[in-house]
Short mmCIF file of C-alpha atoms in Angstrom, two decimals:
data_model
loop_
_atom_site.label_atom_id
_atom_site.label_comp_id
_atom_site.label_asym_id
_atom_site.label_seq_id
_atom_site.Cartn_x
_atom_site.Cartn_y
_atom_site.Cartn_z
CA UNK G 1 -84.02 74.15 -11.43
CA UNK G 2 -81.29 74.08 -14.12
CA UNK G 3 -81.24 70.99 -16.31
CA UNK G 4 -79.42 70.20 -19.55
CA UNK G 5 -82.04 67.64 -20.59
CA UNK G 6 -84.49 70.46 -21.18
CA UNK G 7 -82.86 71.03 -24.58
CA UNK G 8 -84.84 67.95 -25.64
CA UNK G 9 -87.81 70.25 -25.86
CA UNK G 10 -86.49 71.53 -29.19
CA UNK G 11 -87.11 68.16 -30.81
CA UNK G 12 -90.64 69.31 -31.74
CA UNK G 13 -89.69 72.63 -33.47
CA UNK G 14 -86.68 70.99 -35.16
CA UNK G 15 -88.88 68.22 -36.58
CA UNK G 16 -91.17 70.88 -38.09
CA UNK G 17 -88.16 72.81 -39.53
CA UNK G 18 -86.73 69.63 -41.01
CA UNK G 19 -90.08 68.88 -42.64
CA UNK G 20 -90.16 72.35 -44.22
CA UNK G 21 -86.61 72.02 -45.61
CA UNK G 22 -86.75 68.50 -46.96
CA UNK G 23 -87.70 68.21 -50.64
CA UNK G 24 -90.58 66.08 -51.75
CA UNK G 25 -94.03 66.04 -53.31
CA UNK G 26 -96.99 67.86 -51.78
CA UNK G 27 -98.44 64.64 -50.38
CA UNK G 28 -95.16 63.45 -48.85
CA UNK G 29 -94.56 66.86 -47.33
CA UNK G 30 -98.04 66.91 -45.83
CA UNK G 31 -97.59 63.44 -44.40
CA UNK G 32 -94.24 64.37 -42.84
CA UNK G 33 -95.74 67.59 -41.48
CA UNK G 34 -98.52 65.64 -39.78
CA UNK G 35 -95.94 63.29 -38.17
CA UNK G 36 -93.72 66.21 -37.11
CA UNK G 37 -96.64 68.03 -35.53
CA UNK G 38 -97.53 64.94 -33.55
CA UNK G 39 -93.95 64.73 -32.35
CA UNK G 40 -94.16 68.36 -31.19
CA UNK G 41 -97.37 67.56 -29.31
CA UNK G 42 -95.77 64.50 -27.66
CA UNK G 43 -92.82 66.57 -26.55
CA UNK G 44 -95.15 69.22 -25.21
CA UNK G 45 -97.00 66.62 -23.09
CA UNK G 46 -93.66 65.34 -21.77
CA UNK G 47 -92.63 68.84 -20.92
CA UNK G 48 -95.83 69.50 -19.03
CA UNK G 49 -95.30 66.29 -17.05
CA UNK G 50 -91.74 67.32 -16.19
CA UNK G 51 -92.95 70.72 -14.96
CA UNK G 52 -95.65 69.10 -12.86
CA UNK G 53 -93.06 66.76 -11.29
CA UNK G 54 -90.16 69.14 -10.85
CA UNK G 55 -91.50 72.68 -11.01
CA UNK G 56 -89.81 75.43 -13.05
CA UNK G 57 -86.98 74.23 -15.32
CA UNK G 58 -84.36 76.29 -17.11
CA UNK G 59 -81.13 75.72 -19.07
CA UNK G 60 -79.68 79.14 -18.26
CA UNK G 61 -78.33 81.36 -21.01
CA UNK G 62 -75.82 80.20 -23.64
CA UNK G 63 -74.19 83.49 -24.58
CA UNK G 64 -72.35 86.36 -23.01
CA UNK G 65 -73.26 89.15 -20.58
CA UNK G 66 -76.84 87.86 -20.15
CA UNK G 67 -77.46 87.90 -23.93
CA UNK G 68 -78.02 84.70 -25.88
CA UNK G 69 -80.28 81.71 -26.01
CA UNK G 70 -81.83 79.42 -23.37
CA UNK G 71 -84.95 77.54 -22.47
CA UNK G 72 -87.41 78.31 -19.64
CA UNK G 73 -90.24 75.99 -18.73
CA UNK G 74 -92.83 76.73 -15.99
CA UNK G 75 -96.61 76.24 -15.76
CA UNK G 76 -97.22 79.06 -18.22
CA UNK G 77 -94.78 77.60 -20.77
CA UNK G 78 -96.21 74.11 -20.38
CA UNK G 79 -99.80 75.30 -20.82
CA UNK G 80 -99.07 77.30 -23.96
CA UNK G 81 -96.72 74.66 -25.36
CA UNK G 82 -99.37 71.97 -25.12
CA UNK G 83 -102.09 74.28 -26.42
CA UNK G 84 -100.15 75.50 -29.47
CA UNK G 85 -98.79 72.04 -30.43
CA UNK G 86 -102.30 70.52 -30.12
CA UNK G 87 -104.01 73.18 -32.20
CA UNK G 88 -101.08 73.15 -34.64
CA UNK G 89 -101.32 69.36 -35.09
CA UNK G 90 -105.04 69.68 -35.84
CA UNK G 91 -104.49 72.52 -38.33
CA UNK G 92 -101.67 70.61 -40.11
CA UNK G 93 -103.79 67.51 -40.43
CA UNK G 94 -106.79 69.55 -41.65
CA UNK G 95 -104.77 71.40 -44.29
CA UNK G 96 -103.53 68.05 -45.64
CA UNK G 97 -106.97 67.39 -47.10
CA UNK G 98 -108.16 70.99 -47.44
CA UNK G 99 -105.38 71.90 -49.97
CA UNK G 100 -105.12 68.56 -51.65
CA UNK G 101 -104.67 69.22 -55.37
CA UNK G 102 -103.84 72.91 -54.92
CA UNK G 103 -100.71 73.88 -56.89
CA UNK G 104 -99.31 75.70 -53.85
CA UNK G 105 -99.92 72.88 -51.39
CA UNK G 106 -96.22 72.09 -50.82
CA UNK G 107 -95.37 75.79 -50.38
CA UNK G 108 -98.25 76.19 -47.91
CA UNK G 109 -97.09 73.17 -45.87
CA UNK G 110 -93.54 74.52 -45.74
CA UNK G 111 -94.51 77.88 -44.38
CA UNK G 112 -97.10 76.37 -42.05
CA UNK G 113 -94.41 74.20 -40.44
CA UNK G 114 -91.91 77.09 -40.18
CA UNK G 115 -94.51 79.38 -38.59
CA UNK G 116 -95.59 76.78 -36.11
CA UNK G 117 -91.94 76.00 -35.19
CA UNK G 118 -91.29 79.71 -34.62
CA UNK G 119 -94.28 79.96 -32.26
CA UNK G 120 -93.08 76.95 -30.26
CA UNK G 121 -89.57 78.40 -29.88
CA UNK G 122 -91.12 81.70 -28.79
CA UNK G 123 -92.99 79.94 -26.02
CA UNK G 124 -90.04 78.03 -24.61
CA UNK G 125 -87.57 80.92 -24.84
CA UNK G 126 -85.56 81.64 -21.72
CA UNK G 127 -83.80 84.80 -22.91
CA UNK G 128 -85.36 87.91 -24.42
CA UNK G 129 -82.93 87.80 -27.41
CA UNK G 130 -84.29 84.43 -28.38
CA UNK G 131 -87.84 85.65 -27.73
CA UNK G 132 -87.42 88.57 -30.10
CA UNK G 133 -85.90 86.41 -32.85
CA UNK G 134 -88.81 83.94 -32.58
CA UNK G 135 -91.32 86.84 -32.41
CA UNK G 136 -90.03 88.30 -35.69
CA UNK G 137 -89.81 84.82 -37.31
CA UNK G 138 -93.46 84.13 -36.40
CA UNK G 139 -94.47 87.40 -38.06
CA UNK G 140 -92.45 86.61 -41.17
CA UNK G 141 -94.01 83.12 -41.48
CA UNK G 142 -97.54 84.54 -41.12
CA UNK G 143 -96.71 87.14 -43.77
CA UNK G 144 -95.95 84.45 -46.30
CA UNK G 145 -99.17 82.56 -45.38
CA UNK G 146 -101.24 85.74 -45.78
CA UNK G 147 -99.80 86.09 -49.28
CA UNK G 148 -100.52 82.47 -50.28
CA UNK G 149 -102.83 83.84 -52.97
CA UNK G 150 -100.51 86.66 -54.01
CA UNK G 151 -102.59 87.74 -56.93
CA UNK G 152 -105.43 88.95 -54.74
CA UNK G 153 -105.20 92.72 -54.06
CA UNK G 154 -107.15 92.31 -50.76
CA UNK G 155 -104.59 89.73 -49.56
CA UNK G 156 -101.71 92.01 -50.48
CA UNK G 157 -103.36 94.98 -48.67
CA UNK G 158 -104.03 92.88 -45.57
CA UNK G 159 -100.46 91.58 -45.47
CA UNK G 160 -99.06 95.07 -45.81
CA UNK G 161 -101.19 96.42 -42.96
CA UNK G 162 -100.04 93.54 -40.84
CA UNK G 163 -96.45 94.14 -41.86
CA UNK G 164 -96.53 97.76 -40.79
CA UNK G 165 -98.14 96.97 -37.41
CA UNK G 166 -95.69 94.11 -36.85
CA UNK G 167 -92.58 96.20 -37.55
CA UNK G 168 -93.77 98.87 -35.09
CA UNK G 169 -94.37 96.10 -32.56
CA UNK G 170 -90.91 94.66 -33.21
CA UNK G 171 -89.35 98.07 -32.63
CA UNK G 172 -91.26 98.41 -29.35
CA UNK G 173 -90.10 94.99 -28.18
CA UNK G 174 -86.52 95.69 -29.11
CA UNK G 175 -86.70 99.03 -27.21
CA UNK G 176 -88.08 97.25 -24.18
CA UNK G 177 -85.14 94.76 -24.31
CA UNK G 178 -82.59 97.62 -24.55
CA UNK G 179 -84.14 99.31 -21.50
CA UNK G 180 -84.25 96.03 -19.55
CA UNK G 181 -80.64 95.33 -20.29
CA UNK G 182 -79.68 98.78 -19.15
CA UNK G 183 -81.58 98.29 -15.86
CA UNK G 184 -80.54 94.75 -14.94
CA UNK G 185 -77.52 93.94 -17.13
CA UNK G 186 -79.13 90.75 -18.46
CA UNK G 187 -81.95 89.57 -20.67
CA UNK G 188 -82.16 86.14 -19.07
CA UNK G 189 -85.66 85.51 -17.69
CA UNK G 190 -84.44 84.24 -14.31
CA UNK G 191 -82.31 87.37 -13.82
CA UNK G 192 -85.12 89.76 -14.87
CA UNK G 193 -87.78 88.08 -12.71
CA UNK G 194 -85.44 87.96 -9.71
CA UNK G 195 -84.61 91.65 -10.06
CA UNK G 196 -88.22 92.80 -10.49
CA UNK G 197 -89.43 90.69 -7.53
CA UNK G 198 -86.96 92.58 -5.35
CA UNK G 199 -88.38 95.97 -6.32
CA UNK G 200 -90.82 97.72 -4.01
CA UNK G 201 -94.02 99.08 -5.57
CA UNK G 202 -93.08 102.66 -4.59
CA UNK G 203 -89.44 102.39 -5.85
CA UNK G 204 -90.01 101.50 -9.55
CA UNK G 205 -87.44 103.12 -11.85
CA UNK G 206 -88.82 105.36 -14.56
CA UNK G 207 -87.17 103.24 -17.18
CA UNK G 208 -89.20 100.23 -16.00
CA UNK G 209 -92.41 102.11 -16.70
CA UNK G 210 -91.04 102.66 -20.21
CA UNK G 211 -90.37 98.91 -20.55
CA UNK G 212 -93.91 98.03 -19.43
CA UNK G 213 -95.41 100.59 -21.79
CA UNK G 214 -93.43 99.30 -24.80
CA UNK G 215 -94.46 95.71 -23.93
CA UNK G 216 -98.04 96.85 -23.75
CA UNK G 217 -97.92 98.57 -27.13
CA UNK G 218 -96.18 95.55 -28.71
CA UNK G 219 -98.95 93.25 -27.28
CA UNK G 220 -101.75 95.51 -28.56
CA UNK G 221 -100.28 95.59 -32.07
CA UNK G 222 -99.65 91.83 -32.18
CA UNK G 223 -103.21 91.04 -31.07
CA UNK G 224 -104.93 93.23 -33.69
CA UNK G 225 -106.27 95.85 -31.30
CA UNK G 226 -107.81 99.19 -32.24
CA UNK G 227 -106.90 100.96 -34.50
CA UNK G 228 -104.67 98.38 -36.23
CA UNK G 229 -107.21 95.59 -36.23
CA UNK G 230 -108.36 95.81 -39.83
CA UNK G 231 -105.88 93.28 -41.26
CA UNK G 232 -107.44 90.49 -39.31
CA UNK G 233 -110.89 90.91 -40.88
CA UNK G 234 -109.27 90.55 -44.33
CA UNK G 235 -107.41 87.33 -43.53
CA UNK G 236 -110.30 85.55 -45.23
CA UNK G 237 -108.29 85.99 -48.45
CA UNK G 238 -106.12 83.12 -47.21
CA UNK G 239 -106.99 79.36 -46.86
CA UNK G 240 -109.13 78.53 -43.82
CA UNK G 241 -106.29 76.70 -42.00
CA UNK G 242 -104.47 80.01 -41.66
CA UNK G 243 -107.42 81.48 -39.78
CA UNK G 244 -107.33 78.53 -37.35
CA UNK G 245 -103.52 78.67 -37.08
CA UNK G 246 -103.78 82.25 -35.88
CA UNK G 247 -105.19 80.93 -32.63
CA UNK G 248 -102.16 78.69 -32.05
CA UNK G 249 -100.03 81.32 -30.35
CA UNK G 250 -99.96 83.97 -33.18
CA UNK G 251 -102.82 86.39 -32.70
CA UNK G 252 -102.75 85.70 -28.94
CA UNK G 253 -98.94 86.08 -28.76
CA UNK G 254 -99.59 89.58 -27.49
CA UNK G 255 -101.39 88.17 -24.52
CA UNK G 256 -98.58 85.63 -23.98
CA UNK G 257 -96.04 88.49 -24.09
CA UNK G 258 -97.86 90.36 -21.28
CA UNK G 259 -98.23 87.15 -19.23
CA UNK G 260 -94.60 86.17 -19.74
CA UNK G 261 -93.43 89.58 -18.48
CA UNK G 262 -96.35 90.07 -16.08
CA UNK G 263 -93.86 90.62 -13.22
CA UNK G 264 -92.57 93.69 -15.05
CA UNK G 265 -95.91 95.00 -16.38
CA UNK G 266 -97.66 94.73 -13.01
CA UNK G 267 -95.23 97.29 -11.58
CA UNK G 268 -96.52 100.01 -13.94
CA UNK G 269 -100.06 101.19 -13.32
CA UNK G 270 -100.13 103.40 -16.47
CA UNK G 271 -99.27 100.42 -18.64
CA UNK G 272 -101.95 98.31 -17.06
CA UNK G 273 -104.49 101.16 -17.64
CA UNK G 274 -103.37 101.43 -21.27
CA UNK G 275 -104.10 97.71 -21.78
CA UNK G 276 -107.44 97.95 -20.00
CA UNK G 277 -108.68 101.00 -21.95
CA UNK G 278 -107.54 99.93 -25.44
CA UNK G 279 -108.51 96.25 -24.84
CA UNK G 280 -111.86 97.13 -23.41
CA UNK G 281 -112.75 99.51 -26.22
CA UNK G 282 -111.63 97.03 -28.89
CA UNK G 283 -113.71 94.29 -27.22
CA UNK G 284 -116.76 96.56 -27.32
CA UNK G 285 -116.19 97.56 -30.95
CA UNK G 286 -115.55 93.98 -32.13
CA UNK G 287 -118.60 92.63 -30.31
CA UNK G 288 -120.91 95.30 -31.81
CA UNK G 289 -119.58 94.98 -35.39
CA UNK G 290 -119.62 91.17 -35.24
CA UNK G 291 -123.41 91.24 -34.89
CA UNK G 292 -123.81 92.91 -38.29
CA UNK G 293 -121.62 90.69 -40.40
CA UNK G 294 -123.19 88.36 -43.00
CA UNK G 295 -120.01 86.40 -43.77
CA UNK G 296 -119.35 83.58 -41.27
CA UNK G 297 -115.61 83.92 -41.38
CA UNK G 298 -115.60 87.72 -41.19
CA UNK G 299 -117.93 87.51 -38.17
CA UNK G 300 -115.56 85.06 -36.53
CA UNK G 301 -112.65 87.39 -37.24
CA UNK G 302 -114.45 90.29 -35.52
CA UNK G 303 -115.19 87.95 -32.66
CA UNK G 304 -111.48 87.15 -32.37
CA UNK G 305 -110.69 90.89 -32.24
CA UNK G 306 -113.18 91.29 -29.43
CA UNK G 307 -111.86 88.28 -27.56
CA UNK G 308 -108.28 89.50 -27.73
CA UNK G 309 -109.59 92.81 -26.37
CA UNK G 310 -111.20 90.89 -23.48
CA UNK G 311 -107.94 89.08 -22.81
CA UNK G 312 -105.90 92.28 -22.68
CA UNK G 313 -108.58 94.00 -20.59
CA UNK G 314 -108.16 91.20 -18.04
CA UNK G 315 -104.38 91.71 -18.09
CA UNK G 316 -104.92 95.43 -17.59
CA UNK G 317 -107.14 94.76 -14.62
CA UNK G 318 -104.51 92.46 -13.08
CA UNK G 319 -106.38 89.20 -13.65
CA UNK G 320 -103.50 87.36 -15.26
CA UNK G 321 -104.70 83.85 -14.43
CA UNK G 322 -108.10 84.66 -15.95
CA UNK G 323 -106.36 85.98 -19.09
CA UNK G 324 -104.43 82.71 -19.53
CA UNK G 325 -107.60 80.71 -19.04
CA UNK G 326 -109.21 82.94 -21.67
CA UNK G 327 -106.40 82.25 -24.15
CA UNK G 328 -106.79 78.48 -23.78
CA UNK G 329 -110.58 78.46 -24.04
CA UNK G 330 -110.71 80.93 -26.91
CA UNK G 331 -107.94 79.15 -28.94
CA UNK G 332 -109.70 75.83 -28.74
CA UNK G 333 -113.21 76.95 -29.56
CA UNK G 334 -112.26 79.51 -32.22
CA UNK G 335 -109.90 77.19 -34.09
CA UNK G 336 -112.74 74.66 -34.13
CA UNK G 337 -115.18 77.34 -35.27
CA UNK G 338 -113.04 78.28 -38.29
CA UNK G 339 -112.36 74.70 -39.30
CA UNK G 340 -116.04 73.82 -39.04
CA UNK G 341 -117.34 77.09 -40.53
CA UNK G 342 -118.52 75.31 -43.67
CA UNK G 343 -121.31 73.59 -41.73
CA UNK G 344 -122.50 76.72 -39.91
CA UNK G 345 -125.40 77.24 -42.31
CA UNK G 346 -126.86 73.88 -41.41
CA UNK G 347 -126.47 74.63 -37.73
CA UNK G 348 -128.17 78.02 -38.13
CA UNK G 349 -131.11 76.42 -39.94
CA UNK G 350 -131.44 73.84 -37.17
CA UNK G 351 -131.46 76.48 -34.41
CA UNK G 352 -134.75 77.14 -32.59
CA UNK G 353 -136.16 80.49 -31.42
CA UNK G 354 -139.50 80.49 -29.53
CA UNK G 355 -140.46 84.07 -30.30
CA UNK G 356 -141.70 84.92 -33.78
CA UNK G 357 -138.72 85.91 -35.85
CA UNK G 358 -136.53 85.55 -32.77
CA UNK G 359 -137.55 89.05 -31.62
CA UNK G 360 -137.66 89.38 -27.90
CA UNK G 361 -139.90 91.83 -26.06
CA UNK G 362 -137.86 94.60 -24.32
CA UNK G 363 -139.60 93.92 -21.01
CA UNK G 364 -138.39 90.31 -21.02
CA UNK G 365 -134.92 91.54 -21.87
CA UNK G 366 -134.84 93.89 -18.83
CA UNK G 367 -136.08 91.07 -16.53
CA UNK G 368 -133.45 88.69 -17.92
CA UNK G 369 -130.60 91.18 -17.34
CA UNK G 370 -131.82 91.84 -13.83
CA UNK G 371 -131.99 88.10 -13.04
CA UNK G 372 -128.52 87.50 -14.50
CA UNK G 373 -126.98 90.42 -12.59
CA UNK G 374 -128.42 89.14 -9.34
CA UNK G 375 -127.34 85.53 -10.05
CA UNK G 376 -123.79 86.54 -11.00
CA UNK G 377 -123.31 88.76 -7.95
CA UNK G 378 -124.71 86.19 -5.56
CA UNK G 379 -122.75 83.22 -6.89
CA UNK G 380 -119.58 85.30 -7.10
CA UNK G 381 -120.04 86.23 -3.40
CA UNK G 382 -120.43 82.53 -2.52
CA UNK G 383 -117.00 81.91 -4.11
CA UNK G 384 -115.52 84.85 -2.20
CA UNK G 385 -115.01 86.95 -5.35
CA UNK G 386 -115.75 90.70 -4.87
CA UNK G 387 -115.33 93.80 -7.01
CA UNK G 388 -112.74 95.25 -4.69
CA UNK G 389 -110.59 92.14 -4.55
CA UNK G 390 -110.93 90.68 -8.05
CA UNK G 391 -112.19 93.45 -10.37
CA UNK G 392 -111.07 91.78 -13.60
CA UNK G 393 -112.84 88.51 -12.78
CA UNK G 394 -116.03 90.33 -11.73
CA UNK G 395 -116.05 92.53 -14.91
CA UNK G 396 -115.69 89.61 -17.33
CA UNK G 397 -118.11 87.57 -15.25
CA UNK G 398 -120.78 90.22 -15.70
CA UNK G 399 -120.22 90.19 -19.42
CA UNK G 400 -120.37 86.40 -19.60
CA UNK G 401 -123.69 86.50 -17.76
CA UNK G 402 -125.01 89.12 -20.22
CA UNK G 403 -124.31 86.60 -22.94
CA UNK G 404 -127.05 84.49 -21.49
CA UNK G 405 -129.64 87.29 -21.63
CA UNK G 406 -131.35 86.07 -24.78
CA UNK G 407 -131.33 82.52 -23.46
CA UNK G 408 -133.10 83.63 -20.23
CA UNK G 409 -135.44 85.98 -22.05
CA UNK G 410 -136.60 83.26 -24.38
CA UNK G 411 -137.52 81.17 -21.33
CA UNK G 412 -139.90 83.96 -20.23
CA UNK G 413 -141.88 83.62 -23.44
CA UNK G 414 -145.44 84.37 -24.39
CA UNK G 415 -146.57 81.20 -22.62
CA UNK G 416 -144.33 80.92 -19.55
CA UNK G 417 -143.64 77.48 -18.24
CA UNK G 418 -142.47 76.87 -14.66
CA UNK G 419 -140.43 73.95 -15.82
CA UNK G 420 -138.69 75.87 -18.61
CA UNK G 421 -138.02 78.84 -16.37
CA UNK G 422 -136.73 76.66 -13.54
CA UNK G 423 -134.45 74.67 -15.88
CA UNK G 424 -133.13 77.88 -17.38
CA UNK G 425 -132.33 79.39 -13.98
CA UNK G 426 -130.54 76.16 -12.93
CA UNK G 427 -128.45 76.20 -16.10
CA UNK G 428 -127.69 79.89 -15.62
CA UNK G 429 -126.50 79.23 -12.08
CA UNK G 430 -124.42 76.34 -13.42
CA UNK G 431 -122.69 78.57 -15.95
CA UNK G 432 -121.91 81.21 -13.30
CA UNK G 433 -120.63 78.54 -10.86
CA UNK G 434 -118.44 76.99 -13.56
CA UNK G 435 -117.03 80.38 -14.51
CA UNK G 436 -116.05 81.38 -11.02
CA UNK G 437 -114.77 77.90 -10.20
CA UNK G 438 -112.52 77.96 -13.27
CA UNK G 439 -111.15 81.40 -12.33
CA UNK G 440 -110.29 80.21 -8.82
CA UNK G 441 -108.73 77.06 -10.20
CA UNK G 442 -106.60 79.03 -12.66
CA UNK G 443 -105.41 81.35 -9.85
CA UNK G 444 -104.33 78.40 -7.76
CA UNK G 445 -102.77 76.49 -10.64
CA UNK G 446 -100.61 79.39 -11.67
CA UNK G 447 -99.82 80.68 -8.24
CA UNK G 448 -96.16 81.73 -8.09
CA UNK G 449 -95.88 81.81 -11.86
CA UNK G 450 -98.22 84.76 -12.56
CA UNK G 451 -98.78 87.74 -10.22
CA UNK G 452 -101.75 87.35 -7.86
CA UNK G 453 -105.03 89.09 -8.83
CA UNK G 454 -104.59 92.85 -8.57
CA UNK G 455 -107.24 94.44 -6.32
CA UNK G 456 -109.16 97.55 -7.32
CA UNK G 457 -106.38 100.18 -7.47
CA UNK G 458 -108.41 103.41 -7.66
CA UNK G 459 -111.21 105.33 -9.26
CA UNK G 460 -109.83 104.93 -12.78
CA UNK G 461 -110.01 101.13 -12.53
CA UNK G 462 -113.56 101.36 -11.21
CA UNK G 463 -114.55 103.77 -13.97
CA UNK G 464 -113.11 101.41 -16.62
CA UNK G 465 -115.07 98.43 -15.20
CA UNK G 466 -118.31 100.31 -14.93
CA UNK G 467 -118.03 101.75 -18.48
CA UNK G 468 -117.16 98.39 -20.00
CA UNK G 469 -119.98 96.53 -18.21
CA UNK G 470 -122.58 99.24 -18.96
CA UNK G 471 -121.44 99.39 -22.59
CA UNK G 472 -121.86 95.67 -23.04
CA UNK G 473 -125.23 95.86 -21.37
CA UNK G 474 -126.16 98.48 -23.94
CA UNK G 475 -124.94 96.23 -26.81
CA UNK G 476 -127.07 93.39 -25.42
CA UNK G 477 -130.18 95.58 -25.39
CA UNK G 478 -129.22 97.17 -28.76
CA UNK G 479 -129.06 93.71 -30.38
CA UNK G 480 -132.67 93.15 -29.37
CA UNK G 481 -133.96 96.60 -30.29
CA UNK G 482 -132.16 96.72 -33.65
CA UNK G 483 -133.73 93.43 -34.62
CA UNK G 484 -137.17 94.86 -33.92
CA UNK G 485 -136.50 98.30 -35.25
CA UNK G 486 -137.63 99.44 -38.73
CA UNK G 487 -136.89 103.16 -38.42
CA UNK G 488 -134.21 104.64 -40.74
CA UNK G 489 -131.91 105.32 -37.76
CA UNK G 490 -131.63 101.61 -37.10
CA UNK G 491 -130.74 100.91 -40.75
CA UNK G 492 -128.14 103.75 -40.64
CA UNK G 493 -126.57 102.33 -37.44
CA UNK G 494 -126.48 98.84 -38.97
CA UNK G 495 -124.63 100.14 -42.01
CA UNK G 496 -122.13 102.10 -39.95
CA UNK G 497 -121.42 99.13 -37.70
CA UNK G 498 -121.21 96.72 -40.64
CA UNK G 499 -118.41 98.85 -41.99
CA UNK G 500 -116.56 98.85 -38.66
CA UNK G 501 -117.25 102.60 -38.24
CA UNK G 502 -114.91 103.09 -41.28
CA UNK G 503 -111.71 102.80 -39.21
CA UNK G 504 -110.36 100.07 -41.49
CA UNK G 505 -111.33 102.12 -44.55
CA UNK G 506 -109.25 105.04 -43.35
CA UNK G 507 -106.36 102.62 -42.71
CA UNK G 508 -106.65 101.19 -46.20
CA UNK G 509 -106.52 104.66 -47.79
CA UNK G 510 -103.48 105.58 -45.74
CA UNK G 511 -101.62 102.39 -46.68
CA UNK G 512 -102.56 102.57 -50.37
CA UNK G 513 -101.44 106.18 -50.52
CA UNK G 514 -97.87 105.31 -49.52
CA UNK G 515 -97.75 101.64 -50.58
CA UNK G 516 -100.09 101.02 -53.55
CA UNK G 517 -101.02 97.52 -54.64
CA UNK G 518 -100.76 97.89 -58.39
CA UNK G 519 -100.09 95.26 -61.04
CA UNK G 520 -96.32 95.65 -60.69
CA UNK G 521 -96.57 95.10 -56.95
CA UNK G 522 -98.61 91.95 -57.44
CA UNK G 523 -96.12 90.58 -59.96
CA UNK G 524 -93.24 91.28 -57.54
CA UNK G 525 -95.15 89.50 -54.80
CA UNK G 526 -95.77 86.40 -56.92
CA UNK G 527 -92.09 86.31 -57.99
CA UNK G 528 -91.00 86.48 -54.34
CA UNK G 529 -93.34 83.60 -53.45
#
């Protein structure tokens, strides 16, 4: 449905831009920023209500030959718009107190508002030209936030690694736009989606495979996937609100890109396999390394890398609704985790482990994994979810169930209790039921907006799923064995994992070789700030 009133959606981003441009003291700017972020959230809620009432809304393209600017609001847009504006409002309010008294408070607020506004425009874009402009603006805003403390060499190095990865991603996205325009003569979303829906699966032009591949690479680079993930672990050199803001449509913009153009990507099996392989490997690496980190924020950063890998793995397996659900859940809990990271020590001290030292016996671990596998398969079957029909949902479900392994193993303790074991099994079944119910709900909610769940396409898909599930099973067991192990090999493995298998070290050396962070570079950075 075409509607001119949809332009009102820009009130939120414009309020944030106005806040950034108006002069004033740090406190007045922070107060205006909080008010502007609440306006953006209110507009997002109104937009979601309009989409629920009227369905998809669009302004069409203002421009020429299918190139220009426009707005496009469907269930995907409404979900992300509400999510980003909500998390953004919380982060803006939090930073008001967090940076109170800091000499750079006003500058931080300005770039925070501009970055958040760019993300919101990215989400509501209806033309790929506008999408690319907002995509680049988001990256530029984040770059300034990463350099908030421009005298820190680690911050400069992290921003430069992010800069290089972002520029490659920008080039990929621009290349995809050029190919799309050559294929369909327009970059308007409505025209692109109408043209791709008319294509048969066996009549996909070669150029469209190139478009899907470029979109996949851009998404992987944006979401800090292997081997360009290192900058995210060094974002701790910036204020904590930046770490939380990343989960408001910045680090997960890669996933949004794939979901927005899912109708294009789903037509290219090689591109889906690229997302699944790289995303799955990154998720495995991030999960393993996360277990070895002693810094709370660095551990959360590795967790984010792993979660972005999970999200892109789901996209690669054709579970687009599950990927969107993952974005929403991960953004909310991880933004909260970063903002409350200061109290994590108290929470850790209050935690309870029944076994001495929290070390579980391997036999209990094996029993727990067997119970969880049986429970997950049985409950999934009750919901009508099978490996052949919904491979992405089944794969992530198996990994979710493995996350409960220590919980179940602790219930089968030295002095087993029928009550404790029974309660644990009921809770486990509840988690599995909630997971599958949410997946089915997401598929129904976004039916017609995102492609349906892609069934198992062939042996390569099956191999990817088996390898990922087995690998995470091994990580679960390894976590238990490594805690009990005292042999030198366990210490060596711990050290290698704690250093991320030295991938980021190699990236640092490569960047420093061609773009050193000397005193002159730091002074130039400070002058530019």
